[in-house]
Each structure stands twice: as structure tokens, then as C-alpha cells.
């Protein structure tokens, strides 16, 4: 072992979930990476090593939230209803160590350039951040003039987003949707990225028909298409189960509680024989939560938080009786695999030291991002630049 490594930290005695259950282990961190995991590591013999006693706690991978409105969302009630940018502390206090930013309804007064700047700001403040190009509407607003160029040339861009089956979408044609997904696919291949297409799903009775049109009119694999908000209605959830049985991945939104909360959606999908590896959960955090009447008129609006994400994890264990090793997967390794993040979502030597420390009741106790403690006793001890 190289004892010259800087910033040695030994996390001692926690019950480790990698997310597989490893039992009581010590975990050694240096330079933002996990160096070793073993039943006992002599930290006192390592020069300058900080030893943190975690006996009685659970140590897991940090959560990966793949659907966050980093620069705000909303605007459905006019300029005053645009939600503000997210604060660093709100993310980490929810156990989030990696985040994927995107635009929403408003791709006019909000821009991919601003989103890129925010992802870089969050990286500087201490967590890992990526983004999707595009917004609800097609043609997609981009940084370089095309979706494929964004993925190839901009390090932080790993895919594209649009809205379908929603009265706020641009009612894209099947051909335009297929072209979008194909550009993301090729751009991802050339740029060494996931090349994913994320589809905001609304309440339209068209359900998942737009995604099947993409599959019909292109050669993009189903594994590169991600419909989200699939727990917003019973008909959409039922259609999602069919999409998963066809080989697709599903994303449930923890900020949606009715008619199906995210934990219940995961439990029901698994009961319907959908492989757990095809399921992910994201928050839709910092986005607006508009309420529309039957005629599409806005009747109310709020802002989505982030506490729903660790809450959904708790509910999977406490209400639906999932083992923690399984419950963690839609929040960690499954997301990392879909996004193509090779060193994220698991606790292994050589992986990023993004760590979540939970109490036995599964409350967030500490968060370590890139090997640095950013949350202690459930509160952020590192703040964003302007907090």
C-alpha cells in the first residue's frame, strides 16, 4: 500500500452494503477513492490517517439522482413561477453525491449553457454532476448546434431529454423523436458516453406509444430509452411494466406520492417479474409541481424537494420488506450502469469515495463526496459558494 497517498481516512466498523451486504468492515479512503475494504485495517499505523468510528451505523454508496432541475424549473404560471437554482446543501443532505441535471418545460428563458455552468459549479463545490442536453421541446436546444456534437464535445453531457405524451410537449412527430434518439446514440458512441434519451412522460392516453414509435422507426436499442415519472398514473404504470418486459428500463419519481409512490412502484414491478436491475428511482428535485384541472388550466404550483429520495429507500425496506442490499440498487448501481458511470454506484477499491452513512433506522447521518465529509449529524457541513 502506498503510504504517501494524501488525505487518508479510515471509516471503521460500519455494516457495509456495497450494495451487497459485506458485514462489518473497515473502509480506507485516499485521494477521493476507495483504497481498501477489509474486516480490519490498522489505521493508526498509517501516517496522517483520520479514523472515523462508525460502529452501529450502515455504510452504503452515495445516492445517484438522475433527474434534477439544477437551475430551476417551472414557469407554467408565468415568470414569477420559475423555481430557483438548487443549493449544494439540499442535495447532499438527501444523501446525493452524483447528480444529473436537465431542463424542463422552459427551454426559452433557461438554457443548456446555464445548466452546464451549474454542473461545473457543483463539481467545484464538491459533488459529481452531469447533464442532459435538450428540454421538453423538439428541436432540442443544444450547446453546439446538434445533440450528437454536444455528447462528443462537451464532457458533462451524457444524453438528451424531451417531453412526450404531455400537453406541455411540442407534440413531436415519430420521425423527429427517432432522429433525436439516434443522434444521442451515435454521439454517445463517439464521445464514450451513455448516449441515453430521457422521456418526460405526461398524462396523455398515448402512454408509451411515442417510445415504441422510436423503436419502430430507428435502430436505437430499447436500453438507451428511459421513460420517467412512470408512477404518475395507473395506466402509465401498467404500460411501463410491458416496456420493461420488452427489455426497457423504468424510472420512478420519488416526488410523486399519488397514485403510486416510488417505493410501491418498485415493489409492484418486482412482483410483476420485472428484473430489479431495470428499475431506477429519481427525485425530479427542484422542479415545479404544477396542478392542472381537467381542461389543462394551472390551479396550483409548488417546488419538489429531495428528501423524498432517501424516504423512498426507507419505505422499500420498512414498508415493503426489501433487504437493504436490494433496496439500494435502484438508487445506486442500477443508475450508474444506465448512465455509464464506471466508478460510481458501488463500494469497491478504485471506485469514487462517494459514501452514505445511515443510522439503523435508515436516516442520513453522514455523507462523503469524493472522499470528503460534506454532511455530519444529518446537516451539511460544506455549503455552496453563496449559501
PDB file of N, CA, C and O in Angstrom, residues 262-294:
ATOM      1  N   UNK A 262     -43.029   5.917  -5.147  1.00  0.00           N
ATOM      2  CA  UNK A 262     -41.924   5.258  -5.857  1.00  0.00           C
ATOM      3  C   UNK A 262     -41.586   3.900  -5.253  1.00  0.00           C
ATOM      4  O   UNK A 262     -41.300   2.939  -5.985  1.00  0.00           O
ATOM      5  N   UNK A 263     -41.582   3.802  -3.925  1.00  0.00           N
ATOM      6  CA  UNK A 263     -41.249   2.517  -3.301  1.00  0.00           C
ATOM      7  C   UNK A 263     -42.279   1.456  -3.668  1.00  0.00           C
ATOM      8  O   UNK A 263     -41.930   0.308  -3.980  1.00  0.00           O
ATOM      9  N   UNK A 264     -43.541   1.830  -3.642  1.00  0.00           N
ATOM     10  CA  UNK A 264     -44.587   0.887  -4.021  1.00  0.00           C
ATOM     11  C   UNK A 264     -44.466   0.495  -5.489  1.00  0.00           C
ATOM     12  O   UNK A 264     -44.674  -0.670  -5.858  1.00  0.00           O
ATOM     13  N   UNK A 265     -44.093   1.460  -6.331  1.00  0.00           N
ATOM     14  CA  UNK A 265     -43.911   1.158  -7.755  1.00  0.00           C
ATOM     15  C   UNK A 265     -42.805   0.132  -7.958  1.00  0.00           C
ATOM     16  O   UNK A 265     -42.950  -0.814  -8.743  1.00  0.00           O
ATOM     17  N   UNK A 266     -41.683   0.296  -7.251  1.00  0.00           N
ATOM     18  CA  UNK A 266     -40.600  -0.679  -7.356  1.00  0.00           C
ATOM     19  C   UNK A 266     -41.081  -2.047  -6.880  1.00  0.00           C
ATOM     20  O   UNK A 266     -40.849  -3.070  -7.540  1.00  0.00           O
ATOM     21  N   UNK A 267     -41.756  -2.076  -5.737  1.00  0.00           N
ATOM     22  CA  UNK A 267     -42.218  -3.348  -5.181  1.00  0.00           C
ATOM     23  C   UNK A 267     -43.197  -4.042  -6.130  1.00  0.00           C
ATOM     24  O   UNK A 267     -43.120  -5.255  -6.347  1.00  0.00           O
ATOM     25  N   UNK A 268     -44.115  -3.275  -6.691  1.00  0.00           N
ATOM     26  CA  UNK A 268     -45.090  -3.867  -7.608  1.00  0.00           C
ATOM     27  C   UNK A 268     -44.420  -4.342  -8.904  1.00  0.00           C
ATOM     28  O   UNK A 268     -44.820  -5.376  -9.468  1.00  0.00           O
ATOM     29  N   UNK A 269     -43.438  -3.596  -9.384  1.00  0.00           N
ATOM     30  CA  UNK A 269     -42.739  -4.014 -10.600  1.00  0.00           C
ATOM     31  C   UNK A 269     -41.988  -5.330 -10.370  1.00  0.00           C
ATOM     32  O   UNK A 269     -42.023  -6.237 -11.209  1.00  0.00           O
ATOM     33  N   UNK A 270     -41.319  -5.436  -9.235  1.00  0.00           N
ATOM     34  CA  UNK A 270     -40.600  -6.675  -8.923  1.00  0.00           C
ATOM     35  C   UNK A 270     -41.585  -7.829  -8.781  1.00  0.00           C
ATOM     36  O   UNK A 270     -41.331  -8.946  -9.254  1.00  0.00           O
ATOM     37  N   UNK A 271     -42.722  -7.573  -8.149  1.00  0.00           N
ATOM     38  CA  UNK A 271     -43.744  -8.615  -8.017  1.00  0.00           C
ATOM     39  C   UNK A 271     -44.275  -9.044  -9.379  1.00  0.00           C
ATOM     40  O   UNK A 271     -44.713 -10.196  -9.547  1.00  0.00           O
ATOM     41  N   UNK A 272     -44.230  -8.125 -10.358  1.00  0.00           N
ATOM     42  CA  UNK A 272     -44.670  -8.441 -11.721  1.00  0.00           C
ATOM     43  C   UNK A 272     -43.538  -9.034 -12.555  1.00  0.00           C
ATOM     44  O   UNK A 272     -43.644  -9.108 -13.780  1.00  0.00           O
ATOM     45  N   UNK A 273     -42.456  -9.447 -11.898  1.00  0.00           N
ATOM     46  CA  UNK A 273     -41.323 -10.134 -12.515  1.00  0.00           C
ATOM     47  C   UNK A 273     -40.504  -9.236 -13.440  1.00  0.00           C
ATOM     48  O   UNK A 273     -39.881  -9.709 -14.393  1.00  0.00           O
ATOM     49  N   UNK A 274     -40.489  -7.936 -13.150  1.00  0.00           N
ATOM     50  CA  UNK A 274     -39.533  -7.046 -13.807  1.00  0.00           C
ATOM     51  C   UNK A 274     -38.202  -7.191 -13.079  1.00  0.00           C
ATOM     52  O   UNK A 274     -38.155  -7.093 -11.849  1.00  0.00           O
ATOM     53  N   UNK A 275     -37.088  -7.438 -13.779  1.00  0.00           N
ATOM     54  CA  UNK A 275     -35.795  -7.541 -13.106  1.00  0.00           C
ATOM     55  C   UNK A 275     -35.462  -6.261 -12.340  1.00  0.00           C
ATOM     56  O   UNK A 275     -35.626  -5.153 -12.872  1.00  0.00           O
ATOM     57  N   UNK A 276     -35.019  -6.412 -11.111  1.00  0.00           N
ATOM     58  CA  UNK A 276     -34.680  -5.251 -10.284  1.00  0.00           C
ATOM     59  C   UNK A 276     -33.645  -4.357 -10.967  1.00  0.00           C
ATOM     60  O   UNK A 276     -33.673  -3.131 -10.827  1.00  0.00           O
ATOM     61  N   UNK A 277     -32.739  -4.957 -11.744  1.00  0.00           N
ATOM     62  CA  UNK A 277     -31.679  -4.198 -12.402  1.00  0.00           C
ATOM     63  C   UNK A 277     -32.214  -3.199 -13.420  1.00  0.00           C
ATOM     64  O   UNK A 277     -31.492  -2.288 -13.834  1.00  0.00           O
ATOM     65  N   UNK A 278     -33.479  -3.338 -13.846  1.00  0.00           N
ATOM     66  CA  UNK A 278     -34.065  -2.419 -14.836  1.00  0.00           C
ATOM     67  C   UNK A 278     -34.835  -1.270 -14.193  1.00  0.00           C
ATOM     68  O   UNK A 278     -35.473  -0.490 -14.894  1.00  0.00           O
ATOM     69  N   UNK A 279     -34.771  -1.157 -12.872  1.00  0.00           N
ATOM     70  CA  UNK A 279     -35.548  -0.148 -12.161  1.00  0.00           C
ATOM     71  C   UNK A 279     -34.641   0.901 -11.531  1.00  0.00           C
ATOM     72  O   UNK A 279     -33.618   0.565 -10.927  1.00  0.00           O
ATOM     73  N   UNK A 280     -35.026   2.168 -11.681  1.00  0.00           N
ATOM     74  CA  UNK A 280     -34.314   3.266 -11.034  1.00  0.00           C
ATOM     75  C   UNK A 280     -35.337   4.204 -10.399  1.00  0.00           C
ATOM     76  O   UNK A 280     -36.508   4.232 -10.769  1.00  0.00           O
ATOM     77  N   UNK A 281     -34.856   4.994  -9.430  1.00  0.00           N
ATOM     78  CA  UNK A 281     -35.678   5.998  -8.761  1.00  0.00           C
ATOM     79  C   UNK A 281     -34.932   7.323  -8.786  1.00  0.00           C
ATOM     80  O   UNK A 281     -33.734   7.370  -8.483  1.00  0.00           O
ATOM     81  N   UNK A 282     -35.618   8.397  -9.165  1.00  0.00           N
ATOM     82  CA  UNK A 282     -35.037   9.742  -9.148  1.00  0.00           C
ATOM     83  C   UNK A 282     -36.027  10.692  -8.499  1.00  0.00           C
ATOM     84  O   UNK A 282     -37.204  10.362  -8.312  1.00  0.00           O
ATOM     85  N   UNK A 283     -35.567  11.906  -8.161  1.00  0.00           N
ATOM     86  CA  UNK A 283     -36.397  12.800  -7.351  1.00  0.00           C
ATOM     87  C   UNK A 283     -37.247  13.772  -8.147  1.00  0.00           C
ATOM     88  O   UNK A 283     -38.299  14.202  -7.684  1.00  0.00           O
ATOM     89  N   UNK A 284     -36.805  14.166  -9.349  1.00  0.00           N
ATOM     90  CA  UNK A 284     -37.370  15.326 -10.050  1.00  0.00           C
ATOM     91  C   UNK A 284     -37.209  16.567  -9.185  1.00  0.00           C
ATOM     92  O   UNK A 284     -38.004  17.511  -9.256  1.00  0.00           O
ATOM     93  N   UNK A 285     -36.162  16.566  -8.365  1.00  0.00           N
ATOM     94  CA  UNK A 285     -35.961  17.617  -7.384  1.00  0.00           C
ATOM     95  C   UNK A 285     -35.733  18.983  -8.002  1.00  0.00           C
ATOM     96  O   UNK A 285     -35.145  19.119  -9.067  1.00  0.00           O
ATOM     97  N   UNK A 286     -36.240  20.003  -7.291  1.00  0.00           N
ATOM     98  CA  UNK A 286     -36.115  21.407  -7.661  1.00  0.00           C
ATOM     99  C   UNK A 286     -36.961  21.778  -8.873  1.00  0.00           C
ATOM    100  O   UNK A 286     -36.917  22.910  -9.335  1.00  0.00           O
ATOM    101  N   UNK A 287     -37.713  20.826  -9.385  1.00  0.00           N
ATOM    102  CA  UNK A 287     -38.650  21.140 -10.452  1.00  0.00           C
ATOM    103  C   UNK A 287     -39.955  21.650  -9.876  1.00  0.00           C
ATOM    104  O   UNK A 287     -40.243  21.493  -8.685  1.00  0.00           O
ATOM    105  N   UNK A 288     -40.753  22.258 -10.713  1.00  0.00           N
ATOM    106  CA  UNK A 288     -42.055  22.726 -10.254  1.00  0.00           C
ATOM    107  C   UNK A 288     -43.003  21.543 -10.129  1.00  0.00           C
ATOM    108  O   UNK A 288     -42.830  20.515 -10.795  1.00  0.00           O
ATOM    109  N   UNK A 289     -43.976  21.680  -9.270  1.00  0.00           N
ATOM    110  CA  UNK A 289     -45.029  20.675  -9.104  1.00  0.00           C
ATOM    111  C   UNK A 289     -46.371  21.329  -9.430  1.00  0.00           C
ATOM    112  O   UNK A 289     -47.133  21.711  -8.541  1.00  0.00           O
ATOM    113  N   UNK A 290     -46.662  21.482 -10.736  1.00  0.00           N
ATOM    114  CA  UNK A 290     -47.905  22.143 -11.124  1.00  0.00           C
ATOM    115  C   UNK A 290     -49.109  21.229 -10.965  1.00  0.00           C
ATOM    116  O   UNK A 290     -49.001  20.008 -11.094  1.00  0.00           O
ATOM    117  N   UNK A 291     -50.236  21.829 -10.694  1.00  0.00           N
ATOM    118  CA  UNK A 291     -51.508  21.107 -10.618  1.00  0.00           C
ATOM    119  C   UNK A 291     -52.428  21.702 -11.679  1.00  0.00           C
ATOM    120  O   UNK A 291     -52.647  22.921 -11.715  1.00  0.00           O
ATOM    121  N   UNK A 292     -52.944  20.847 -12.560  1.00  0.00           N
ATOM    122  CA  UNK A 292     -53.815  21.296 -13.647  1.00  0.00           C
ATOM    123  C   UNK A 292     -55.208  20.710 -13.473  1.00  0.00           C
ATOM    124  O   UNK A 292     -55.360  19.586 -12.974  1.00  0.00           O
ATOM    125  N   UNK A 293     -56.218  21.466 -13.920  1.00  0.00           N
ATOM    126  CA  UNK A 293     -57.573  20.921 -13.905  1.00  0.00           C
ATOM    127  C   UNK A 293     -57.805  20.095 -15.172  1.00  0.00           C
ATOM    128  O   UNK A 293     -56.892  19.901 -15.989  1.00  0.00           O
ATOM    129  N   UNK A 294     -59.016  19.612 -15.343  1.00  0.00           N
ATOM    130  CA  UNK A 294     -59.318  18.715 -16.457  1.00  0.00           C
ATOM    131  C   UNK A 294     -59.172  19.394 -17.815  1.00  0.00           C
ATOM    132  O   UNK A 294     -59.058  18.718 -18.841  1.00  0.00           O
TER     133      UNK A 294
END
